[in-house]
Short mmCIF file of C-alpha atoms in Angstrom, two decimals:
data_model
loop_
_atom_site.label_atom_id
_atom_site.label_comp_id
_atom_site.label_asym_id
_atom_site.label_seq_id
_atom_site.Cartn_x
_atom_site.Cartn_y
_atom_site.Cartn_z
CA UNK A 88 -36.12 -16.70 -18.20
CA UNK A 89 -34.17 -14.33 -15.92
CA UNK A 90 -30.68 -13.35 -17.18
CA UNK A 91 -28.47 -11.20 -14.97
CA UNK A 92 -25.16 -9.61 -15.85
CA UNK A 93 -22.38 -10.29 -13.36
CA UNK A 94 -20.88 -6.98 -12.28
CA UNK A 95 -17.09 -6.74 -12.12
CA UNK A 96 -15.69 -6.54 -8.58
CA UNK A 97 -12.64 -4.53 -9.67
CA UNK A 98 -12.34 -1.09 -8.16
CA UNK A 99 -13.52 1.65 -10.54
CA UNK A 100 -11.22 4.66 -10.49
CA UNK A 101 -12.43 8.17 -11.26
CA UNK A 102 -10.54 9.94 -14.04
CA UNK A 103 -8.23 12.37 -12.22
CA UNK A 104 -5.50 14.78 -13.33
CA UNK A 105 -2.79 12.11 -13.37
CA UNK A 106 -4.82 9.00 -14.26
CA UNK A 107 -2.84 8.60 -17.50
CA UNK A 108 0.51 8.19 -15.63
CA UNK A 109 1.34 4.45 -15.53
CA UNK A 110 5.09 4.64 -14.76
CA UNK A 111 8.23 6.53 -15.76
CA UNK A 112 8.42 5.09 -19.30
CA UNK A 113 12.07 3.96 -19.26
CA UNK A 114 13.95 1.33 -21.26
CA UNK A 115 15.80 -1.54 -19.55
CA UNK A 116 19.05 0.45 -19.69
CA UNK A 117 17.39 3.42 -17.91
CA UNK A 118 17.03 5.68 -20.96
CA UNK A 119 13.74 7.60 -21.30
CA UNK A 120 11.39 6.63 -24.14
CA UNK A 121 10.04 9.74 -25.92
CA UNK A 122 6.37 8.75 -25.42
CA UNK A 123 5.66 5.95 -22.91
CA UNK A 124 3.61 5.18 -19.76
CA UNK A 125 1.67 8.44 -20.18
CA UNK A 126 4.84 10.58 -20.03
CA UNK A 127 5.93 13.00 -22.76
CA UNK A 128 9.33 14.74 -22.73
CA UNK A 129 11.18 15.48 -19.44
CA UNK A 130 13.80 12.87 -20.44
CA UNK A 131 16.50 14.03 -17.99
CA UNK A 132 14.09 14.22 -15.03
CA UNK A 133 12.63 10.77 -15.82
CA UNK A 134 16.07 9.17 -16.12
CA UNK A 135 17.12 10.74 -12.78
CA UNK A 136 13.88 9.43 -11.18
CA UNK A 137 14.59 5.97 -12.66
CA UNK A 138 17.96 5.90 -10.85
CA UNK A 139 16.15 6.86 -7.62
CA UNK A 140 13.71 3.93 -8.13
CA UNK A 141 16.66 1.52 -8.58
CA UNK A 142 18.29 2.83 -5.38
CA UNK A 143 15.01 2.46 -3.46
CA UNK A 144 14.67 -1.17 -4.64
CA UNK A 145 18.25 -1.88 -3.52
CA UNK A 146 17.48 -0.15 -0.15
CA UNK A 147 20.34 2.32 -0.70
CA UNK A 148 18.17 5.44 -0.60
CA UNK A 149 16.66 5.27 2.92
CA UNK A 150 17.11 8.51 4.84
CA UNK A 151 17.90 10.47 1.66
CA UNK A 152 15.77 13.27 0.26
CA UNK A 153 14.95 14.43 -3.25
CA UNK A 154 13.61 17.77 -4.49
CA UNK A 155 11.55 18.13 -7.68
CA UNK A 156 11.84 21.79 -8.69
CA UNK A 157 10.32 23.48 -11.71
CA UNK A 158 7.67 25.96 -12.93
CA UNK A 159 3.93 25.18 -12.46
CA UNK A 160 2.50 22.61 -14.88
CA UNK A 161 5.82 20.88 -15.69
CA UNK A 162 4.94 17.46 -14.25
CA UNK A 163 6.47 17.41 -10.73
CA UNK A 164 3.53 15.57 -9.14
CA UNK A 165 3.35 13.31 -12.21
CA UNK A 166 7.03 12.35 -11.69
CA UNK A 167 6.37 11.45 -8.04
CA UNK A 168 3.33 9.35 -9.04
CA UNK A 169 5.44 7.72 -11.78
CA UNK A 170 8.01 6.73 -9.11
CA UNK A 171 5.22 5.21 -6.97
CA UNK A 172 3.85 3.27 -9.98
CA UNK A 173 7.34 1.92 -10.79
CA UNK A 174 7.85 0.79 -7.18
CA UNK A 175 4.53 -1.10 -7.17
CA UNK A 176 1.99 -1.68 -4.40
CA UNK A 177 4.42 -3.54 -2.10
CA UNK A 178 6.40 -0.37 -1.32
CA UNK A 179 4.41 2.13 0.81
CA UNK A 180 3.83 5.52 -0.86
CA UNK A 181 2.45 8.30 1.35
CA UNK A 182 1.55 11.58 -0.41
CA UNK A 183 0.87 14.78 1.57
CA UNK A 184 0.73 18.55 0.98
CA UNK A 185 2.82 21.05 2.96
CA UNK A 186 -0.27 22.81 4.34
CA UNK A 187 -1.56 19.57 5.96
CA UNK A 188 0.76 20.05 8.96
CA UNK A 189 -1.23 23.01 10.33
CA UNK A 190 -3.82 21.71 12.80
CA UNK A 191 -5.48 23.13 15.92
CA UNK A 192 -5.41 19.73 17.67
CA UNK A 193 -2.00 18.26 16.84
CA UNK A 194 1.51 19.71 16.64
CA UNK A 195 3.09 20.25 13.20
CA UNK A 196 5.97 17.92 14.03
CA UNK A 197 3.51 15.19 15.11
CA UNK A 198 1.76 15.32 11.70
CA UNK A 199 5.16 15.02 9.98
CA UNK A 200 6.20 12.06 12.15
CA UNK A 201 2.86 10.30 11.49
CA UNK A 202 3.43 10.56 7.76
CA UNK A 203 7.06 9.47 8.15
CA UNK A 204 5.91 6.28 9.87
CA UNK A 205 3.08 5.75 7.35
CA UNK A 206 5.79 5.50 4.70
CA UNK A 207 7.63 2.62 6.46
CA UNK A 208 6.06 -0.81 5.92
CA UNK A 209 6.46 -3.96 8.02
CA UNK A 210 6.61 -7.33 6.28
CA UNK A 211 6.08 -10.36 8.53
CA UNK A 212 7.50 -13.73 7.52
CA UNK A 213 6.41 -17.17 8.67
CA UNK A 214 8.15 -20.48 8.06
CA UNK A 215 5.45 -23.09 7.48
CA UNK A 216 6.06 -26.84 7.72
CA UNK A 217 3.47 -29.16 6.15
CA UNK A 218 3.18 -32.95 5.98
CA UNK A 219 1.05 -33.99 3.00
CA UNK A 220 0.17 -37.34 1.47
CA UNK A 221 -2.18 -40.31 1.20
CA UNK A 222 -2.88 -42.08 4.50
CA UNK A 223 -1.50 -45.64 4.36
CA UNK A 224 -1.70 -46.39 8.09
CA UNK A 225 -3.64 -44.91 11.00
CA UNK A 226 -3.25 -46.55 14.41
CA UNK A 227 -3.70 -44.84 17.78
CA UNK A 228 -1.43 -46.22 20.57
CA UNK A 229 -3.22 -46.64 23.90
CA UNK A 230 -1.86 -46.70 27.47
CA UNK A 231 -3.39 -47.41 30.86
CA UNK A 232 -5.38 -44.56 32.35
CA UNK A 233 -3.61 -42.66 35.14
CA UNK A 234 -6.80 -42.78 37.22
CA UNK A 235 -6.84 -46.60 37.16
CA UNK A 236 -9.79 -48.80 36.24
CA UNK A 237 -10.52 -50.09 32.75
CA UNK A 238 -10.18 -46.70 30.96
CA UNK A 239 -7.56 -46.19 28.27
CA UNK A 240 -5.73 -43.03 27.19
CA UNK A 241 -4.30 -42.40 23.72
CA UNK A 242 -0.59 -41.65 24.17
CA UNK A 243 0.20 -40.97 20.48
CA UNK A 244 -0.97 -41.72 16.93
CA UNK A 245 1.09 -43.54 14.29
CA UNK A 246 0.20 -42.35 10.78
CA UNK A 247 1.76 -43.31 7.45
CA UNK A 248 1.75 -40.81 4.56
CA UNK A 249 2.61 -41.57 0.92
CA UNK A 250 3.44 -39.23 -1.99
CA UNK A 251 4.83 -39.80 -5.49
CA UNK A 252 8.41 -39.44 -4.17
CA UNK A 253 8.20 -41.65 -1.07
CA UNK A 254 6.54 -42.56 2.22
CA UNK A 255 6.95 -41.42 5.83
CA UNK A 256 5.71 -42.72 9.17
CA UNK A 257 4.83 -40.02 11.70
CA UNK A 258 4.31 -40.17 15.45
CA UNK A 259 1.73 -37.50 16.31
CA UNK A 260 0.45 -35.88 19.49
CA UNK A 261 -2.88 -37.25 20.86
CA UNK A 262 -4.51 -33.83 20.34
CA UNK A 263 -4.09 -34.31 16.55
CA UNK A 264 -6.10 -37.57 16.85
CA UNK A 265 -9.18 -35.49 17.78
CA UNK A 266 -8.65 -33.39 14.63
CA UNK A 267 -8.31 -36.59 12.54
CA UNK A 268 -11.63 -37.91 13.92
CA UNK A 269 -13.32 -34.55 13.33
CA UNK A 270 -12.18 -34.56 9.67
CA UNK A 271 -13.31 -38.25 9.37
CA UNK A 272 -9.90 -39.31 8.06
CA UNK A 273 -9.57 -42.95 6.93
CA UNK A 274 -6.91 -45.00 5.13
CA UNK A 275 -6.80 -43.90 1.48
CA UNK A 276 -7.60 -40.24 2.17
CA UNK A 277 -5.26 -37.43 1.09
CA UNK A 278 -4.59 -35.07 4.00
CA UNK A 279 -2.16 -32.38 5.06
CA UNK A 280 -0.98 -31.61 8.60
CA UNK A 281 0.54 -28.29 9.64
CA UNK A 282 3.48 -28.91 11.96
CA UNK A 283 3.33 -25.46 13.63
CA UNK A 284 -0.33 -25.41 14.64
CA UNK A 285 -1.27 -29.11 14.40
CA UNK A 286 -4.16 -28.31 12.06
CA UNK A 287 -5.40 -31.22 9.92
CA UNK A 288 -7.21 -30.78 6.61
CA UNK A 289 -8.73 -33.61 4.56
CA UNK A 290 -8.25 -32.76 0.88
CA UNK A 291 -10.22 -35.72 -0.51
CA UNK A 292 -10.03 -39.41 -1.38
CA UNK A 293 -7.04 -40.72 -3.36
CA UNK A 294 -7.95 -41.32 -7.02
CA UNK A 295 -6.53 -44.87 -6.73
CA UNK A 296 -9.84 -45.79 -4.99
CA UNK A 297 -12.04 -44.11 -7.62
CA UNK A 298 -13.40 -47.41 -9.06
CA UNK A 299 -14.50 -48.89 -5.72
CA UNK A 300 -18.16 -47.85 -6.06
CA UNK A 301 -20.37 -46.85 -8.99
CA UNK A 302 -22.23 -44.10 -7.14
CA UNK A 303 -20.37 -41.99 -4.60
CA UNK A 304 -20.36 -38.33 -3.56
CA UNK A 305 -16.65 -38.44 -2.75
CA UNK A 306 -14.12 -35.99 -4.22
CA UNK A 307 -11.13 -37.83 -5.67
CA UNK A 308 -7.75 -36.09 -5.80
CA UNK A 309 -4.42 -37.23 -7.29
CA UNK A 310 -1.52 -38.43 -5.15
CA UNK A 311 0.52 -35.37 -3.99
CA UNK A 312 3.81 -34.73 -5.77
CA UNK A 313 7.14 -34.06 -4.07
CA UNK A 314 8.24 -35.08 -0.57
CA UNK A 315 5.89 -35.81 2.35
CA UNK A 316 7.56 -33.08 4.44
CA UNK A 317 7.46 -29.63 2.80
CA UNK A 318 8.84 -26.31 4.06
CA UNK A 319 7.84 -22.93 2.67
CA UNK A 320 8.21 -19.31 3.71
CA UNK A 321 5.06 -17.18 3.65
CA UNK A 322 5.58 -13.41 3.48
CA UNK A 323 2.53 -11.66 4.83
CA UNK A 324 2.28 -8.23 3.19
CA UNK A 325 -1.44 -7.48 2.84
CA UNK A 326 -2.72 -6.93 6.38
CA UNK A 327 -5.85 -5.40 7.85
CA UNK A 328 -5.30 -4.08 11.39
CA UNK A 329 -7.94 -5.13 13.92
CA UNK A 330 -7.64 -4.06 17.55
CA UNK A 331 -7.95 -6.62 20.29
CA UNK A 332 -6.55 -7.64 23.68
CA UNK A 333 -4.77 -10.98 23.92
CA UNK A 334 -3.03 -12.87 26.71
CA UNK A 335 -0.21 -14.66 24.88
CA UNK A 336 3.26 -13.78 23.65
CA UNK A 337 4.13 -13.32 19.97
CA UNK A 338 2.40 -16.13 18.13
CA UNK A 339 1.11 -17.13 14.73
CA UNK A 340 -2.06 -19.15 15.25
CA UNK A 341 -4.67 -20.34 12.78
CA UNK A 342 -8.29 -19.20 13.10
CA UNK A 343 -10.77 -22.01 12.38
CA UNK A 344 -12.82 -20.33 9.67
CA UNK A 345 -14.32 -22.40 6.88
CA UNK A 346 -15.18 -19.43 4.65
CA UNK A 347 -11.68 -17.98 4.38
CA UNK A 348 -8.74 -20.18 3.48
CA UNK A 349 -5.33 -19.58 5.06
CA UNK A 350 -6.40 -16.99 7.61
CA UNK A 351 -3.81 -16.21 10.23
CA UNK A 352 -3.53 -14.01 13.28
CA UNK A 353 -0.32 -12.27 14.22
CA UNK A 354 -0.23 -10.92 17.74
CA UNK A 355 2.55 -8.54 18.74
CA UNK A 356 3.01 -7.95 22.46
CA UNK A 357 3.85 -4.57 23.90
CA UNK A 358 4.21 -4.71 27.68
CA UNK A 359 4.07 -1.64 29.96
CA UNK A 360 2.65 0.73 27.33
CA UNK A 361 0.46 3.59 28.66
CA UNK A 362 0.77 1.93 32.13
CA UNK A 363 -1.46 -0.94 30.98
CA UNK A 364 -0.09 -4.47 31.03
CA UNK A 365 -0.45 -6.63 27.94
CA UNK A 366 -1.56 -4.18 25.29
CA UNK A 367 -1.51 -5.93 21.93
CA UNK A 368 -2.12 -5.34 18.29
CA UNK A 369 -4.05 -8.06 16.53
CA UNK A 370 -3.52 -8.15 12.77
CA UNK A 371 -5.86 -10.28 10.70
CA UNK A 372 -4.44 -11.60 7.44
CA UNK A 373 -6.44 -12.63 4.39
CA UNK A 374 -4.45 -13.46 1.26
CA UNK A 375 -6.00 -12.20 -1.95
CA UNK A 376 -8.57 -10.05 -0.20
CA UNK A 377 -9.16 -6.78 -2.02
CA UNK A 378 -10.59 -3.43 -1.10
CA UNK A 379 -9.69 -2.46 2.46
CA UNK A 380 -6.49 -4.45 2.76
CA UNK A 381 -3.28 -2.43 2.86
CA UNK A 382 0.33 -2.81 3.85
CA UNK A 383 0.81 -2.61 7.61
CA UNK A 384 3.00 0.36 8.50
CA UNK A 385 4.67 1.59 11.69
CA UNK A 386 1.90 4.20 12.01
CA UNK A 387 -0.70 1.38 12.09
CA UNK A 388 1.14 -0.11 15.07
CA UNK A 389 1.34 3.32 16.74
CA UNK A 390 -2.36 4.10 16.24
CA UNK A 391 -3.52 0.64 17.34
CA UNK A 392 -1.56 0.73 20.59
CA UNK A 393 -2.34 4.38 21.34
CA UNK A 394 -6.08 3.59 21.35
CA UNK A 395 -6.56 -0.01 22.51
CA UNK A 396 -10.16 -1.25 22.13
CA UNK A 397 -12.05 -4.36 23.13
CA UNK A 398 -10.55 -4.64 26.62
CA UNK A 399 -12.34 -4.60 29.98
CA UNK A 400 -10.06 -1.97 31.58
CA UNK A 401 -11.38 1.52 32.32
CA UNK A 402 -9.41 3.25 29.52
CA UNK A 403 -10.74 0.90 26.83
CA UNK A 404 -14.35 1.16 28.08
CA UNK A 405 -14.17 4.97 28.20
CA UNK A 406 -12.57 5.06 24.73
CA UNK A 407 -15.49 3.05 23.30
CA UNK A 408 -18.12 5.37 24.84
CA UNK A 409 -16.48 8.71 24.07
CA UNK A 410 -16.33 10.38 20.68
CA UNK A 411 -12.99 9.60 18.98
CA UNK A 412 -10.70 12.63 18.93
CA UNK A 413 -7.40 13.22 17.14
CA UNK A 414 -4.65 12.87 19.77
CA UNK A 415 -0.89 12.80 19.72
CA UNK A 416 1.04 9.55 19.95
CA UNK A 417 3.74 9.81 22.61
CA UNK A 418 7.45 9.31 21.95
CA UNK A 419 7.55 6.67 24.69
CA UNK A 420 5.00 4.53 22.83
CA UNK A 421 6.91 4.88 19.55
CA UNK A 422 10.18 3.89 21.27
CA UNK A 423 8.51 0.78 22.75
CA UNK A 424 7.16 -0.20 19.31
CA UNK A 425 10.59 0.42 17.74
CA UNK A 426 12.20 -1.88 20.34
CA UNK A 427 9.77 -4.71 19.59
CA UNK A 428 10.05 -4.25 15.82
CA UNK A 429 13.87 -4.20 16.04
CA UNK A 430 13.82 -7.40 18.12
CA UNK A 431 11.72 -9.24 15.55
CA UNK A 432 13.96 -7.94 12.73
CA UNK A 433 17.00 -9.34 14.60
CA UNK A 434 15.19 -12.68 15.02
CA UNK A 435 14.37 -12.75 11.30
CA UNK A 436 10.59 -12.80 11.91
CA UNK A 437 9.91 -9.39 10.35
CA UNK A 438 11.48 -7.09 7.77
CA UNK A 439 11.20 -3.31 7.33
CA UNK A 440 10.24 -1.91 3.92
CA UNK A 441 11.29 1.76 3.67
CA UNK A 442 8.77 3.48 1.40
CA UNK A 443 8.37 6.96 -0.08
CA UNK A 444 6.99 10.09 1.61
CA UNK A 445 6.00 12.70 -0.99
CA UNK A 446 5.56 16.27 0.34
CA UNK A 447 4.06 18.54 -2.33
CA UNK A 448 4.19 22.37 -1.99
CA UNK A 449 7.09 22.04 0.49
CA UNK A 450 7.49 25.87 0.61
CA UNK A 451 4.33 25.91 2.79
CA UNK A 452 6.31 24.40 5.70
CA UNK A 453 7.82 26.78 8.26
CA UNK A 454 11.19 26.91 10.07
CA UNK A 455 10.07 24.53 12.86
CA UNK A 456 9.09 21.86 10.31
CA UNK A 457 12.34 22.26 8.36
CA UNK A 458 14.50 21.92 11.49
CA UNK A 459 12.48 18.82 12.49
CA UNK A 460 12.97 17.34 8.98
CA UNK A 461 16.75 17.84 9.35
CA UNK A 462 16.74 15.53 12.39
CA UNK A 463 14.11 13.08 11.09
CA UNK A 464 16.00 12.47 7.83
CA UNK A 465 19.06 11.33 9.80
CA UNK A 466 17.19 8.89 12.09
CA UNK A 467 17.57 5.11 11.65
CA UNK A 468 13.85 4.65 10.83
CA UNK A 469 13.47 7.05 7.93
CA UNK A 470 11.79 6.58 4.52
CA UNK A 471 12.81 8.16 1.21
CA UNK A 472 11.45 11.73 1.20
CA UNK A 473 10.54 13.49 -2.07
CA UNK A 474 9.80 17.22 -1.93
CA UNK A 475 8.18 19.24 -4.74
CA UNK A 476 7.94 23.00 -5.14
CA UNK A 477 7.30 25.55 -7.91
CA UNK A 478 8.82 28.53 -6.05
CA UNK A 479 12.00 30.35 -7.05
CA UNK A 480 13.94 32.56 -4.62
CA UNK A 481 11.47 33.54 -1.87
CA UNK A 482 11.21 33.94 1.90
CA UNK A 483 11.08 30.91 4.19
CA UNK A 484 7.60 30.83 5.74
CA UNK A 485 7.48 32.45 9.18
CA UNK A 486 10.87 34.22 8.78
CA UNK A 487 12.44 37.15 6.89
CA UNK A 488 15.13 34.86 5.45
CA UNK A 489 15.26 34.66 1.65
CA UNK A 490 16.30 31.26 0.28
CA UNK A 491 16.05 29.26 -2.99
CA UNK A 492 12.68 27.41 -3.31
CA UNK A 493 11.63 28.74 0.13
CA UNK A 494 13.73 26.00 1.81
CA UNK A 495 16.54 26.80 4.33
CA UNK A 496 20.07 26.33 2.99
CA UNK A 497 21.01 23.68 5.60
CA UNK A 498 18.15 21.41 4.40
CA UNK A 499 18.83 22.21 0.71
CA UNK A 500 22.38 20.93 1.27
CA UNK A 501 20.93 17.49 2.16
CA UNK A 502 18.78 17.28 -0.99
CA UNK A 503 19.39 15.94 -4.48
CA UNK A 504 17.55 18.28 -6.89
CA UNK A 505 15.78 17.15 -10.10
CA UNK A 506 14.78 20.01 -12.41
CA UNK A 507 11.68 19.87 -14.61
CA UNK A 508 11.47 22.00 -17.76
CA UNK A 509 8.52 23.72 -19.45
CA UNK A 510 6.87 21.80 -22.30
CA UNK A 511 7.17 22.90 -25.93
CA UNK A 512 4.14 23.10 -28.30
CA UNK A 513 4.74 19.60 -29.78
CA UNK A 514 4.98 18.01 -26.29
CA UNK A 515 1.81 19.80 -25.17
CA UNK A 516 -0.14 18.49 -28.18
CA UNK A 517 1.00 14.91 -27.37
CA UNK A 518 -0.02 15.30 -23.70
CA UNK A 519 -3.44 16.67 -24.74
CA UNK A 520 -3.90 13.73 -27.15
CA UNK A 521 -3.18 11.28 -24.28
CA UNK A 522 -5.66 13.11 -22.02
CA UNK A 523 -8.33 12.99 -24.74
CA UNK A 524 -7.80 9.22 -25.04
CA UNK A 525 -8.04 8.73 -21.23
CA UNK A 526 -11.24 10.82 -21.03
CA UNK A 527 -12.63 8.96 -24.10
CA UNK A 528 -13.01 12.14 -26.17
CA UNK A 529 -12.62 12.35 -29.98
CA UNK A 530 -10.49 15.39 -30.89
CA UNK A 531 -9.23 16.11 -34.44
CA UNK A 532 -5.72 17.36 -35.35
CA UNK A 533 -6.82 20.98 -35.89
CA UNK A 534 -8.45 21.10 -32.44
CA UNK A 535 -5.35 19.60 -30.78
CA UNK A 536 -3.16 22.24 -32.48
CA UNK A 537 -5.53 24.98 -31.20
CA UNK A 538 -5.38 23.49 -27.67
CA UNK A 539 -1.57 23.48 -27.92
CA UNK A 540 -1.67 27.24 -28.69
CA UNK A 541 -3.90 27.81 -25.64
CA UNK A 542 -1.45 25.76 -23.55
CA UNK A 543 1.43 27.99 -24.68
CA UNK A 544 -0.37 31.32 -24.10
CA UNK A 545 -2.27 30.33 -20.92
CA UNK A 546 -1.24 27.02 -19.28
CA UNK A 547 -1.37 23.28 -19.94
CA UNK A 548 -3.92 22.81 -17.13
CA UNK A 549 -6.28 25.37 -18.67
CA UNK A 550 -6.04 23.61 -22.06
CA UNK A 551 -6.88 20.25 -20.40
CA UNK A 552 -9.80 21.83 -18.50
CA UNK A 553 -11.34 23.17 -21.74
CA UNK A 554 -11.71 19.66 -23.23
CA UNK A 555 -14.69 18.55 -21.09
CA UNK A 556 -16.81 21.73 -21.65
CA UNK A 557 -15.99 21.53 -25.39
CA UNK A 558 -17.26 17.91 -25.50
CA UNK A 559 -20.56 19.05 -23.91
CA UNK A 560 -20.83 21.87 -26.50
CA UNK A 561 -20.17 19.34 -29.32
CA UNK A 562 -22.95 17.03 -28.02
CA UNK A 563 -25.36 19.99 -27.83
CA UNK A 564 -24.55 20.64 -31.52
CA UNK A 565 -25.26 16.98 -32.34
CA UNK A 566 -21.66 15.80 -32.81
CA UNK A 567 -19.54 13.17 -31.04
CA UNK A 568 -16.16 14.62 -32.01
CA UNK A 569 -14.78 17.95 -30.75
CA UNK A 570 -13.94 20.53 -33.44
CA UNK A 571 -12.12 23.87 -33.23
CA UNK A 572 -15.40 25.87 -33.07
CA UNK A 573 -16.43 24.02 -29.86
CA UNK A 574 -13.08 24.83 -28.23
CA UNK A 575 -13.32 28.50 -29.29
CA UNK A 576 -16.80 28.74 -27.75
CA UNK A 577 -15.58 27.12 -24.50
CA UNK A 578 -12.53 29.42 -24.46
CA UNK A 579 -14.73 32.54 -24.67
CA UNK A 580 -16.83 31.30 -21.73
CA UNK A 581 -13.93 30.49 -19.36
CA UNK A 582 -11.00 32.76 -18.53
CA UNK A 583 -7.50 31.52 -17.70
CA UNK A 584 -5.40 32.98 -14.85
CA UNK A 585 -3.31 35.28 -17.10
CA UNK A 586 -6.38 36.74 -18.88
CA UNK A 587 -8.11 37.28 -15.54
CA UNK A 588 -5.05 39.09 -14.12
CA UNK A 589 -4.85 41.30 -17.22
CA UNK A 590 -8.56 42.15 -16.90
CA UNK A 591 -8.08 43.07 -13.22
CA UNK A 592 -5.24 45.44 -14.11
CA UNK A 593 -7.33 47.15 -16.78
CA UNK A 594 -10.42 47.47 -14.56
CA UNK A 595 -8.79 47.76 -11.11
CA UNK A 596 -10.80 50.91 -10.28
CA UNK A 597 -14.03 48.82 -10.38
CA UNK A 598 -12.79 46.27 -7.81
CA UNK A 599 -12.25 46.62 -4.07
CA UNK A 600 -8.54 46.41 -3.28
#
């Protein structure tokens, strides 16, 4: 007998530095819980971040900026990740580092604008009308053929539908009759008809006819509840961009695919873009699909229309043959996309979701980037921007100007600053205990106290880094739990930054300087 274990399809996540952060750990009234959601201490900073999360949810924070300032190892990146966890997956969160803007192929300001537009999501809504019920009557109405002779044409179809709440008689287009024949619909079947697309789906046979035959391979379903005519709004958030060329205006059409239920195509037209007529973005939607699906953002629309594929024009054919290269997206293209997006927002078809752009090590940006950020923060399409830095008073990169946090004063004036404080010994021990639990390590109280001492003298990161080597040492000694001796051995093998600097000062004559 062959027995196989079914593997879980859930995404396995590698244990990283901030894996233990699950949120901000706040009560309903916004007060910080001492130990919750992986956070320890930093009560004031967490409460301030909680207010920011509330403002983002109420869409009152768009175009504003926030600065997380504090010494190294005080949880600035953890706070930003906590904000993203609190907002959930429906709000775009785009993290980047200040040094990412420096590229030999693309301008610094272009990289910033790309990330700005990555942090703005687009939610597309569709109003769906469905007629559902048990077929009580099905009679096609025929008329004389326009060509003469004995031929007949079906002018319309009269169909009666019944639910628990009532019955309705519908007069349908002759094209729907073909769909009814294809689905082999008969009186007594339960069906639903989509009013927008005219799609017909046979659900099964009504359970009132279940006793007709002893042996039958028919699926019996109960009589539908509610009214025959139902209206519902579908918000399409999870979207996978697929490039294509189409020849129709904005439409929502159903793809006939048996394997995937409720698959839709949304085509957005952009005329006169890059001097090519009818350049489109085709977005394929699969509800509940995991893995590669993500929220569609304004950058997805930019990238798709900057490099159209699948067409027969010379640009598309050359683009398919040549090696893809990082290129800039023009302002003209972005303005065209903004016009179309704004039109659909006005019509109520789409809705913008301003997300969060997190720029870590913001002191790495130079004066050009800061002046560009001043303008970008005040534009109508701007996300919430969170900066983080561990610098005190230092020079602004690329200039001789000295400024707090390495940020020009005119940009600092636009920021709300949240300060993070250094952790005490008790807080460090609690953080190390949480990390040990996440990494599935067994550490006793004495060892945690010793790690807390290392965290105070060296740094919290160094104390966390010593846990994995100490677990290997413990296993080599035939133990599952980590004791103080294992940590002492690991500590003698690996130097921290302060010890290394002290050693360099003492032995500077032996090194090349």
